[in-house]
Tab-separated table of N, CA, C and O in Angstrom:
chain	number	residue	atom	x	y	z
A	1	UNK	N	11.569	-2.277	19.793
A	1	UNK	CA	11.060	-1.423	18.740
A	1	UNK	C	11.783	-1.762	17.448
A	1	UNK	O	12.950	-2.138	17.464
A	2	UNK	N	11.063	-1.620	16.353
A	2	UNK	CA	11.666	-1.817	15.040
A	2	UNK	C	11.243	-0.677	14.135
A	2	UNK	O	10.117	-0.187	14.217
A	3	UNK	N	12.160	-0.250	13.306
A	3	UNK	CA	11.854	0.719	12.261
A	3	UNK	C	12.154	0.022	10.938
A	3	UNK	O	13.287	-0.410	10.705
A	4	UNK	N	11.141	-0.114	10.126
A	4	UNK	CA	11.316	-0.762	8.830
A	4	UNK	C	11.419	0.340	7.793
A	4	UNK	O	10.462	1.101	7.582
A	5	UNK	N	12.540	0.463	7.176
A	5	UNK	CA	12.791	1.536	6.219
A	5	UNK	C	12.108	1.255	4.889
A	5	UNK	O	12.043	0.112	4.422
A	6	UNK	N	11.588	2.303	4.285
A	6	UNK	CA	10.859	2.185	3.011
A	6	UNK	C	11.704	1.494	1.949
A	6	UNK	O	11.188	0.688	1.171
A	7	UNK	N	12.996	1.780	1.888
A	7	UNK	CA	13.842	1.187	0.843
A	7	UNK	C	14.003	-0.322	0.997
A	7	UNK	O	14.427	-1.002	0.078
A	8	UNK	N	13.616	-0.868	2.153
A	8	UNK	CA	13.658	-2.311	2.361
A	8	UNK	C	12.467	-3.014	1.709
A	8	UNK	O	12.445	-4.244	1.646
A	9	UNK	N	11.483	-2.227	1.267
A	9	UNK	CA	10.246	-2.786	0.712
A	9	UNK	C	9.920	-2.078	-0.596
A	9	UNK	O	9.125	-1.145	-0.621
A	10	UNK	N	10.492	-2.515	-1.697
A	10	UNK	CA	10.217	-1.843	-2.978
A	10	UNK	C	8.760	-2.007	-3.410
A	10	UNK	O	8.088	-2.981	-3.042
A	11	UNK	N	8.284	-1.052	-4.169
A	11	UNK	CA	6.939	-1.131	-4.740
A	11	UNK	C	6.871	-2.333	-5.664
A	11	UNK	O	7.784	-2.583	-6.445
A	12	UNK	N	5.756	-3.072	-5.561
A	12	UNK	CA	5.540	-4.240	-6.417
A	12	UNK	C	4.388	-3.961	-7.368
A	12	UNK	O	3.402	-3.316	-6.985
A	13	UNK	N	4.483	-4.466	-8.570
A	13	UNK	CA	3.368	-4.425	-9.504
A	13	UNK	C	2.444	-5.581	-9.135
A	13	UNK	O	2.894	-6.712	-8.977
A	14	UNK	N	1.160	-5.283	-8.974
A	14	UNK	CA	0.198	-6.319	-8.604
A	14	UNK	C	0.067	-7.340	-9.734
A	14	UNK	O	0.126	-6.978	-10.907
A	15	UNK	N	-0.117	-8.606	-9.413
A	15	UNK	CA	-0.168	-9.660	-10.431
A	15	UNK	C	-1.422	-9.568	-11.315
A	15	UNK	O	-2.531	-9.370	-10.819
A	16	UNK	N	-1.237	-9.718	-12.615
A	16	UNK	CA	-2.338	-9.669	-13.583
A	16	UNK	C	-3.425	-10.698	-13.283
A	16	UNK	O	-4.591	-10.473	-13.589
A	17	UNK	N	-3.062	-11.813	-12.693
A	17	UNK	CA	-4.047	-12.869	-12.420
A	17	UNK	C	-5.123	-12.397	-11.446
A	17	UNK	O	-6.248	-12.896	-11.487
A	18	UNK	N	-4.801	-11.424	-10.582
A	18	UNK	CA	-5.724	-11.007	-9.529
A	18	UNK	C	-6.222	-9.565	-9.667
A	18	UNK	O	-7.015	-9.115	-8.841
A	19	UNK	N	-5.749	-8.856	-10.687
A	19	UNK	CA	-6.092	-7.449	-10.857
A	19	UNK	C	-6.331	-7.127	-12.326
A	19	UNK	O	-5.767	-7.769	-13.199
A	20	UNK	N	-7.160	-6.116	-12.556
A	20	UNK	CA	-7.384	-5.579	-13.893
A	20	UNK	C	-6.848	-4.156	-13.895
A	20	UNK	O	-7.152	-3.389	-12.972
A	21	UNK	N	-6.054	-3.787	-14.898
A	21	UNK	CA	-5.473	-2.453	-14.961
A	21	UNK	C	-4.156	-2.394	-14.212
A	21	UNK	O	-3.633	-3.400	-13.736
A	22	UNK	N	-3.615	-1.178	-14.110
A	22	UNK	CA	-2.329	-0.985	-13.443
A	22	UNK	C	-2.544	-0.754	-11.957
A	22	UNK	O	-3.240	0.170	-11.549
A	23	UNK	N	-1.898	-1.625	-11.154
A	23	UNK	CA	-2.038	-1.558	-9.702
A	23	UNK	C	-0.657	-1.789	-9.089
A	23	UNK	O	0.075	-2.678	-9.519
A	24	UNK	N	-0.319	-0.972	-8.076
A	24	UNK	CA	0.963	-1.084	-7.396
A	24	UNK	C	0.721	-1.319	-5.912
A	24	UNK	O	-0.239	-0.802	-5.338
A	25	UNK	N	1.617	-2.088	-5.295
A	25	UNK	CA	1.474	-2.440	-3.885
A	25	UNK	C	2.733	-2.036	-3.118
A	25	UNK	O	3.846	-2.375	-3.525
A	26	UNK	N	2.515	-1.317	-2.008
A	26	UNK	CA	3.597	-0.937	-1.103
A	26	UNK	C	3.312	-1.556	0.258
A	26	UNK	O	2.401	-1.121	0.973
A	27	UNK	N	4.079	-2.579	0.589
A	27	UNK	CA	3.900	-3.282	1.856
A	27	UNK	C	4.165	-2.336	3.023
A	27	UNK	O	5.159	-1.611	3.036
A	28	UNK	N	3.272	-2.330	3.991
A	28	UNK	CA	3.450	-1.552	5.210
A	28	UNK	C	3.975	-2.464	6.307
A	28	UNK	O	4.979	-2.168	6.944
A	29	UNK	N	3.286	-3.592	6.515
A	29	UNK	CA	3.715	-4.527	7.559
A	29	UNK	C	3.178	-5.922	7.272
A	29	UNK	O	2.068	-6.071	6.767
A	30	UNK	N	3.992	-6.910	7.562
A	30	UNK	CA	3.554	-8.301	7.623
A	30	UNK	C	3.903	-8.749	9.034
A	30	UNK	O	5.079	-8.849	9.384
A	31	UNK	N	2.868	-8.930	9.845
A	31	UNK	CA	3.073	-9.234	11.254
A	31	UNK	C	3.784	-10.552	11.481
A	31	UNK	O	3.697	-11.481	10.680
A	32	UNK	N	4.504	-10.613	12.581
A	32	UNK	CA	5.126	-11.855	13.023
A	32	UNK	C	4.402	-12.292	14.292
A	32	UNK	O	3.879	-11.464	15.041
A	33	UNK	N	4.342	-13.572	14.532
A	33	UNK	CA	3.616	-14.126	15.682
A	33	UNK	C	3.931	-13.340	16.944
A	33	UNK	O	5.080	-12.969	17.147
A	34	UNK	N	2.963	-13.017	17.743
A	34	UNK	CA	1.592	-13.485	17.657
A	34	UNK	C	0.704	-12.674	16.710
A	34	UNK	O	-0.449	-13.018	16.495
A	35	UNK	N	1.221	-11.607	16.136
A	35	UNK	CA	0.420	-10.787	15.221
A	35	UNK	C	0.138	-11.549	13.935
A	35	UNK	O	0.980	-12.293	13.439
A	36	UNK	N	-1.055	-11.336	13.387
A	36	UNK	CA	-1.432	-11.924	12.104
A	36	UNK	C	-1.779	-10.816	11.105
A	36	UNK	O	-2.356	-11.069	10.059
A	37	UNK	N	-1.425	-9.576	11.467
A	37	UNK	CA	-1.783	-8.403	10.674
A	37	UNK	C	-0.937	-8.278	9.409
A	37	UNK	O	0.261	-8.554	9.418
A	38	UNK	N	-1.598	-7.870	8.336
A	38	UNK	CA	-0.918	-7.540	7.087
A	38	UNK	C	-1.547	-6.242	6.608
A	38	UNK	O	-2.771	-6.108	6.589
A	39	UNK	N	-0.708	-5.276	6.242
A	39	UNK	CA	-1.210	-3.996	5.749
A	39	UNK	C	-0.391	-3.575	4.532
A	39	UNK	O	0.841	-3.694	4.527
A	40	UNK	N	-1.105	-3.111	3.504
A	40	UNK	CA	-0.472	-2.716	2.249
A	40	UNK	C	-1.153	-1.475	1.708
A	40	UNK	O	-2.382	-1.404	1.679
A	41	UNK	N	-0.363	-0.495	1.265
A	41	UNK	CA	-0.908	0.625	0.503
A	41	UNK	C	-1.039	0.148	-0.935
A	41	UNK	O	-0.066	-0.340	-1.522
A	42	UNK	N	-2.219	0.275	-1.495
A	42	UNK	CA	-2.466	-0.179	-2.862
A	42	UNK	C	-2.895	1.025	-3.688
A	42	UNK	O	-3.820	1.744	-3.308
A	43	UNK	N	-2.212	1.236	-4.808
A	43	UNK	CA	-2.485	2.361	-5.706
A	43	UNK	C	-3.068	1.832	-7.008
A	43	UNK	O	-2.438	1.001	-7.683
A	44	UNK	N	-4.263	2.313	-7.355
A	44	UNK	CA	-4.974	1.876	-8.549
A	44	UNK	C	-5.002	3.005	-9.575
A	44	UNK	O	-5.371	4.139	-9.234
A	45	UNK	N	-4.672	2.709	-10.822
A	45	UNK	CA	-4.876	3.673	-11.897
A	45	UNK	C	-6.376	3.755	-12.186
A	45	UNK	O	-7.136	2.871	-11.764
A	46	UNK	N	-6.838	4.799	-12.868
A	46	UNK	CA	-8.277	4.909	-13.145
A	46	UNK	C	-8.840	3.621	-13.770
A	46	UNK	O	-8.269	3.080	-14.719
A	47	UNK	N	-9.920	3.134	-13.188
A	47	UNK	CA	-10.586	1.938	-13.687
A	47	UNK	C	-9.972	0.623	-13.254
A	47	UNK	O	-10.563	-0.437	-13.477
A	48	UNK	N	-8.813	0.640	-12.630
A	48	UNK	CA	-8.166	-0.602	-12.191
A	48	UNK	C	-8.893	-1.151	-10.963
A	48	UNK	O	-9.483	-0.401	-10.185
A	49	UNK	N	-8.850	-2.474	-10.799
A	49	UNK	CA	-9.568	-3.089	-9.679
A	49	UNK	C	-9.033	-4.493	-9.407
A	49	UNK	O	-8.320	-5.070	-10.216
A	50	UNK	N	-9.457	-5.021	-8.267
A	50	UNK	CA	-9.120	-6.392	-7.908
A	50	UNK	C	-10.067	-7.344	-8.626
A	50	UNK	O	-11.115	-6.940	-9.129
A	51	UNK	N	-9.731	-8.619	-8.621
A	51	UNK	CA	-10.689	-9.673	-8.971
A	51	UNK	C	-11.547	-9.897	-7.730
A	51	UNK	O	-11.272	-9.374	-6.643
A	52	UNK	N	-12.612	-10.685	-7.868
A	52	UNK	CA	-13.389	-11.094	-6.709
A	52	UNK	C	-12.461	-11.867	-5.778
A	52	UNK	O	-11.618	-12.656	-6.236
A	53	UNK	N	-12.587	-11.642	-4.485
A	53	UNK	CA	-11.763	-12.357	-3.515
A	53	UNK	C	-12.413	-12.285	-2.139
A	53	UNK	O	-13.397	-11.570	-1.938
A	54	UNK	N	-11.853	-13.035	-1.194
A	54	UNK	CA	-12.340	-13.011	0.187
A	54	UNK	C	-11.154	-13.184	1.133
A	54	UNK	O	-10.067	-13.601	0.723
A	55	UNK	N	-11.403	-12.856	2.411
A	55	UNK	CA	-10.379	-12.954	3.451
A	55	UNK	C	-10.981	-13.704	4.635
A	55	UNK	O	-12.104	-13.398	5.052
A	56	UNK	N	-10.264	-14.657	5.211
A	56	UNK	CA	-10.832	-15.483	6.266
A	56	UNK	C	-11.224	-14.717	7.530
A	56	UNK	O	-12.116	-15.146	8.262
A	57	UNK	N	-10.574	-13.590	7.792
A	57	UNK	CA	-10.875	-12.819	8.997
A	57	UNK	C	-11.427	-11.441	8.607
A	57	UNK	O	-11.525	-10.542	9.420
A	58	UNK	N	-11.782	-11.266	7.339
A	58	UNK	CA	-12.296	-9.992	6.859
A	58	UNK	C	-11.177	-9.060	6.418
A	58	UNK	O	-9.995	-9.418	6.440
A	59	UNK	N	-11.560	-7.863	6.010
A	59	UNK	CA	-10.602	-6.871	5.531
A	59	UNK	C	-11.147	-5.482	5.841
A	59	UNK	O	-12.362	-5.259	5.821
A	60	UNK	N	-10.238	-4.559	6.111
A	60	UNK	CA	-10.589	-3.160	6.306
A	60	UNK	C	-9.814	-2.345	5.283
A	60	UNK	O	-8.600	-2.528	5.119
A	61	UNK	N	-10.517	-1.452	4.584
A	61	UNK	CA	-9.904	-0.573	3.582
A	61	UNK	C	-10.058	0.869	4.049
A	61	UNK	O	-11.178	1.317	4.319
A	62	UNK	N	-8.956	1.594	4.131
A	62	UNK	CA	-8.982	2.999	4.502
A	62	UNK	C	-8.559	3.807	3.281
A	62	UNK	O	-7.438	3.661	2.786
A	63	UNK	N	-9.467	4.652	2.766
A	63	UNK	CA	-9.187	5.445	1.572
A	63	UNK	C	-8.244	6.593	1.913
A	63	UNK	O	-8.575	7.443	2.753
A	64	UNK	N	-7.109	6.625	1.248
A	64	UNK	CA	-6.114	7.673	1.463
A	64	UNK	C	-6.326	8.827	0.485
A	64	UNK	O	-6.304	9.986	0.876
A	65	UNK	N	-6.529	8.500	-0.795
A	65	UNK	CA	-6.739	9.548	-1.787
A	65	UNK	C	-7.490	9.004	-2.987
A	65	UNK	O	-7.562	7.797	-3.199
A	66	UNK	N	-8.058	9.916	-3.767
A	66	UNK	CA	-8.776	9.543	-4.975
A	66	UNK	C	-10.199	9.117	-4.690
A	66	UNK	O	-10.763	9.414	-3.633
A	67	UNK	N	-10.775	8.404	-5.656
A	67	UNK	CA	-12.147	7.922	-5.537
A	67	UNK	C	-12.147	6.442	-5.886
A	67	UNK	O	-11.676	6.040	-6.952
A	68	UNK	N	-12.684	5.648	-4.976
A	68	UNK	CA	-12.679	4.207	-5.172
A	68	UNK	C	-14.067	3.616	-5.208
A	68	UNK	O	-15.072	4.294	-4.979
A	69	UNK	N	-14.087	2.336	-5.516
A	69	UNK	CA	-15.323	1.550	-5.544
A	69	UNK	C	-15.109	0.296	-4.717
A	69	UNK	O	-14.028	-0.305	-4.733
A	70	UNK	N	-16.147	-0.125	-4.015
A	70	UNK	CA	-16.125	-1.345	-3.210
A	70	UNK	C	-17.474	-2.015	-3.375
A	70	UNK	O	-18.514	-1.355	-3.256
A	71	UNK	N	-17.463	-3.316	-3.661
A	71	UNK	CA	-18.718	-4.046	-3.785
A	71	UNK	C	-18.604	-5.395	-3.102
A	71	UNK	O	-17.676	-6.170	-3.372
A	72	UNK	N	-19.551	-5.671	-2.214
A	72	UNK	CA	-19.711	-7.005	-1.652
A	72	UNK	C	-20.646	-7.763	-2.577
A	72	UNK	O	-21.606	-7.180	-3.114
A	73	UNK	N	-20.409	-9.046	-2.771
A	73	UNK	CA	-21.242	-9.834	-3.673
A	73	UNK	C	-22.713	-9.731	-3.275
A	73	UNK	O	-23.061	-9.869	-2.100
A	74	UNK	N	-23.564	-9.436	-4.270
A	74	UNK	CA	-24.995	-9.333	-4.043
A	74	UNK	C	-25.452	-7.966	-3.563
A	74	UNK	O	-26.651	-7.767	-3.355
A	75	UNK	N	-24.528	-7.033	-3.367
A	75	UNK	CA	-24.885	-5.697	-2.897
A	75	UNK	C	-24.510	-4.643	-3.945
A	75	UNK	O	-23.833	-4.945	-4.921
A	76	UNK	N	-24.956	-3.419	-3.727
A	76	UNK	CA	-24.661	-2.310	-4.622
A	76	UNK	C	-23.206	-1.859	-4.448
A	76	UNK	O	-22.636	-1.985	-3.351
A	77	UNK	N	-22.625	-1.312	-5.504
A	77	UNK	CA	-21.284	-0.731	-5.443
A	77	UNK	C	-21.334	0.502	-4.538
A	77	UNK	O	-22.258	1.312	-4.619
A	78	UNK	N	-20.342	0.619	-3.659
A	78	UNK	CA	-20.210	1.776	-2.771
A	78	UNK	C	-19.020	2.619	-3.213
A	78	UNK	O	-18.005	2.080	-3.656
A	79	UNK	N	-19.139	3.929	-3.072
A	79	UNK	CA	-18.042	4.835	-3.390
A	79	UNK	C	-17.224	5.095	-2.130
A	79	UNK	O	-17.780	5.245	-1.038
A	80	UNK	N	-15.906	5.126	-2.279
A	80	UNK	CA	-15.001	5.444	-1.174
A	80	UNK	C	-14.240	6.720	-1.520
A	80	UNK	O	-13.682	6.834	-2.612
A	81	UNK	N	-14.212	7.658	-0.601
A	81	UNK	CA	-13.496	8.924	-0.749
A	81	UNK	C	-12.517	9.076	0.411
A	81	UNK	O	-12.638	8.378	1.419
A	82	UNK	N	-11.546	9.983	0.297
A	82	UNK	CA	-10.534	10.124	1.342
A	82	UNK	C	-11.141	10.215	2.744
A	82	UNK	O	-12.095	10.963	2.983
A	83	UNK	N	-10.604	9.383	3.631
A	83	UNK	CA	-11.077	9.317	5.006
A	83	UNK	C	-12.133	8.263	5.240
A	83	UNK	O	-12.412	7.908	6.393
A	84	UNK	N	-12.752	7.729	4.169
A	84	UNK	CA	-13.759	6.672	4.323
A	84	UNK	C	-13.078	5.346	4.654
A	84	UNK	O	-11.952	5.081	4.223
A	85	UNK	N	-13.788	4.503	5.403
A	85	UNK	CA	-13.314	3.170	5.752
A	85	UNK	C	-14.350	2.148	5.326
A	85	UNK	O	-15.518	2.272	5.692
A	86	UNK	N	-13.930	1.164	4.542
A	86	UNK	CA	-14.793	0.052	4.158
A	86	UNK	C	-14.445	-1.156	5.005
A	86	UNK	O	-13.264	-1.494	5.145
A	87	UNK	N	-15.452	-1.787	5.592
A	87	UNK	CA	-15.239	-2.955	6.446
A	87	UNK	C	-15.907	-4.158	5.784
A	87	UNK	O	-17.124	-4.173	5.608
A	88	UNK	N	-15.106	-5.139	5.410
A	88	UNK	CA	-15.590	-6.331	4.714
A	88	UNK	C	-15.613	-7.487	5.717
A	88	UNK	O	-14.592	-7.797	6.340
A	89	UNK	N	-16.757	-8.137	5.900
A	89	UNK	CA	-16.846	-9.250	6.855
A	89	UNK	C	-16.004	-10.456	6.416
A	89	UNK	O	-15.663	-10.597	5.232
A	90	UNK	N	-15.699	-11.353	7.348
A	90	UNK	CA	-14.942	-12.559	7.017
A	90	UNK	C	-15.629	-13.386	5.924
A	90	UNK	O	-16.860	-13.450	5.850
A	91	UNK	N	-14.794	-13.973	5.071
A	91	UNK	CA	-15.232	-14.911	4.033
A	91	UNK	C	-16.327	-14.342	3.129
A	91	UNK	O	-17.203	-15.077	2.679
A	92	UNK	N	-16.279	-13.060	2.848
A	92	UNK	CA	-17.261	-12.402	1.990
A	92	UNK	C	-16.605	-12.035	0.663
A	92	UNK	O	-15.609	-11.303	0.632
A	93	UNK	N	-17.174	-12.559	-0.431
A	93	UNK	CA	-16.645	-12.222	-1.761
A	93	UNK	C	-16.878	-10.735	-2.021
A	93	UNK	O	-17.965	-10.216	-1.804
A	94	UNK	N	-15.834	-10.079	-2.515
A	94	UNK	CA	-15.908	-8.652	-2.791
A	94	UNK	C	-14.818	-8.265	-3.784
A	94	UNK	O	-13.928	-9.059	-4.092
A	95	UNK	N	-14.898	-7.036	-4.271
A	95	UNK	CA	-13.838	-6.451	-5.086
A	95	UNK	C	-13.747	-4.969	-4.727
A	95	UNK	O	-14.676	-4.402	-4.153
A	96	UNK	N	-12.622	-4.356	-5.076
A	96	UNK	CA	-12.449	-2.922	-4.862
A	96	UNK	C	-11.452	-2.393	-5.874
A	96	UNK	O	-10.622	-3.137	-6.401
A	97	UNK	N	-11.566	-1.119	-6.169
A	97	UNK	CA	-10.675	-0.496	-7.130
A	97	UNK	C	-11.031	0.957	-7.339
A	97	UNK	O	-11.804	1.544	-6.582
A	98	UNK	N	-10.460	1.535	-8.389
A	98	UNK	CA	-10.612	2.961	-8.667
A	98	UNK	C	-11.853	3.249	-9.507
A	98	UNK	O	-12.292	2.417	-10.299
A	99	UNK	N	-12.388	4.459	-9.332
A	99	UNK	CA	-13.431	4.950	-10.229
A	99	UNK	C	-12.837	5.008	-11.632
A	99	UNK	O	-11.606	5.062	-11.804
A	100	UNK	N	-13.684	5.016	-12.637
A	100	UNK	CA	-13.194	4.946	-14.019
A	100	UNK	C	-12.339	6.139	-14.429
A	100	UNK	O	-11.510	6.025	-15.330
A	101	UNK	N	-12.505	7.266	-13.752
A	101	UNK	CA	-11.791	8.484	-14.163
A	101	UNK	C	-10.891	9.062	-13.071
A	101	UNK	O	-10.458	10.203	-13.169
A	102	UNK	N	-10.606	8.281	-12.031
A	102	UNK	CA	-9.817	8.801	-10.911
A	102	UNK	C	-8.818	7.767	-10.403
A	102	UNK	O	-9.087	6.567	-10.427
A	103	UNK	N	-7.679	8.247	-9.926
A	103	UNK	CA	-6.754	7.399	-9.203
A	103	UNK	C	-7.377	7.046	-7.858
A	103	UNK	O	-8.281	7.748	-7.387
A	104	UNK	N	-6.880	5.992	-7.228
A	104	UNK	CA	-7.397	5.591	-5.920
A	104	UNK	C	-6.274	4.908	-5.154
A	104	UNK	O	-5.603	4.018	-5.677
A	105	UNK	N	-6.066	5.345	-3.915
A	105	UNK	CA	-5.078	4.707	-3.042
A	105	UNK	C	-5.772	4.365	-1.733
A	105	UNK	O	-6.433	5.217	-1.135
A	106	UNK	N	-5.633	3.113	-1.310
A	106	UNK	CA	-6.162	2.720	-0.010
A	106	UNK	C	-5.138	1.916	0.766
A	106	UNK	O	-4.216	1.328	0.189
A	107	UNK	N	-5.299	1.948	2.077
A	107	UNK	CA	-4.540	1.086	2.965
A	107	UNK	C	-5.415	-0.135	3.208
A	107	UNK	O	-6.528	-0.013	3.733
A	108	UNK	N	-4.950	-1.303	2.766
A	108	UNK	CA	-5.688	-2.556	2.925
A	108	UNK	C	-5.121	-3.302	4.122
A	108	UNK	O	-3.917	-3.566	4.179
A	109	UNK	N	-6.002	-3.627	5.072
A	109	UNK	CA	-5.574	-4.300	6.300
A	109	UNK	C	-6.378	-5.578	6.487
A	109	UNK	O	-7.607	-5.563	6.369
A	110	UNK	N	-5.678	-6.664	6.765
A	110	UNK	CA	-6.350	-7.935	7.026
A	110	UNK	C	-5.453	-8.799	7.904
A	110	UNK	O	-4.279	-8.489	8.094
A	111	UNK	N	-6.050	-9.861	8.419
A	111	UNK	CA	-5.309	-10.812	9.234
A	111	UNK	C	-5.401	-12.187	8.603
A	111	UNK	O	-6.393	-12.510	7.944
A	112	UNK	N	-4.395	-13.003	8.835
A	112	UNK	CA	-4.485	-14.391	8.420
A	112	UNK	C	-5.347	-15.147	9.432
A	112	UNK	O	-5.557	-14.688	10.556
A	113	UNK	N	-5.839	-16.297	9.023
A	113	UNK	CA	-6.648	-17.129	9.922
A	113	UNK	C	-5.740	-17.824	10.935
A	113	UNK	O	-4.506	-17.756	10.836
A	114	UNK	N	-6.349	-18.510	11.879
A	114	UNK	CA	-5.581	-19.236	12.898
A	114	UNK	C	-4.600	-20.225	12.282
A	114	UNK	O	-3.533	-20.475	12.825
A	115	UNK	N	-4.981	-20.792	11.128
A	115	UNK	CA	-4.094	-21.774	10.480
A	115	UNK	C	-3.201	-21.146	9.411
A	115	UNK	O	-2.575	-21.847	8.629
A	116	UNK	N	-3.148	-19.797	9.355
A	116	UNK	CA	-2.258	-19.107	8.421
A	116	UNK	C	-2.868	-18.810	7.070
A	116	UNK	O	-2.209	-18.279	6.190
A	117	UNK	N	-4.148	-19.138	6.876
A	117	UNK	CA	-4.807	-18.891	5.593
A	117	UNK	C	-4.976	-17.406	5.330
A	117	UNK	O	-5.189	-16.616	6.246
A	118	UNK	N	-4.888	-17.037	4.054
A	118	UNK	CA	-5.010	-15.636	3.666
A	118	UNK	C	-6.045	-15.442	2.580
A	118	UNK	O	-7.063	-16.139	2.541
A	119	UNK	N	-5.773	-14.534	1.687
A	119	UNK	CA	-6.707	-14.166	0.631
A	119	UNK	C	-6.995	-15.337	-0.287
A	119	UNK	O	-6.086	-16.051	-0.721
A	120	UNK	N	-8.287	-15.527	-0.602
A	120	UNK	CA	-8.699	-16.517	-1.607
A	120	UNK	C	-9.178	-15.735	-2.823
A	120	UNK	O	-10.090	-14.907	-2.713
A	121	UNK	N	-8.566	-15.994	-3.977
A	121	UNK	CA	-8.877	-15.259	-5.201
A	121	UNK	C	-9.839	-16.045	-6.081
A	121	UNK	O	-9.766	-17.277	-6.167
A	122	UNK	N	-10.726	-15.301	-6.777
A	122	UNK	CA	-11.709	-15.884	-7.674
A	122	UNK	C	-11.604	-15.216	-9.049
A	122	UNK	O	-10.566	-14.651	-9.361
A	123	UNK	N	-12.673	-15.285	-9.825
A	123	UNK	CA	-12.668	-14.740	-11.186
A	123	UNK	C	-12.591	-13.209	-11.184
A	123	UNK	O	-12.876	-12.564	-10.181
A	124	UNK	N	-12.219	-12.660	-12.353
A	124	UNK	CA	-12.180	-11.213	-12.510
A	124	UNK	C	-13.598	-10.657	-12.593
A	124	UNK	O	-14.544	-11.365	-12.948
A	125	UNK	N	-13.732	-9.389	-12.230
A	125	UNK	CA	-15.018	-8.708	-12.231
A	125	UNK	C	-15.428	-8.392	-13.663
A	125	UNK	O	-14.617	-7.916	-14.451
A	126	UNK	N	-16.690	-8.665	-14.004
A	126	UNK	CA	-17.222	-8.303	-15.331
A	126	UNK	C	-17.433	-6.798	-15.397
A	126	UNK	O	-17.678	-6.160	-14.390
A	127	UNK	N	-17.362	-6.275	-16.593
A	127	UNK	CA	-17.562	-4.830	-16.774
A	127	UNK	C	-18.922	-4.414	-16.376
A	127	UNK	O	-19.883	-4.583	-16.278
């Protein structure tokens, strides 16, 4: 058994290259072999969001608080509220973030691919 203390994982400011607005990341777990799981609590200020991106094994978003937005490329924007879960298929371009007038916090869960590949980032989302 392991207990990973919160103070061992300081909050990080999300990189401007991959996000619009103020976004903070709190690492929950980075799995060690054989696990490939990665989970992060992500906090978005109103209107903040990710750039377009994809994950080789897909991604699951669990809304903790606030009101969020999730869009798969070519589909309509979906609203996420506390308790909602968004499931993004493997290698699907998408973005997610906060509603324009609300904070949004989600638990983002994904796995690396068999060869260790992770998130692929693309351009920022147009207004």
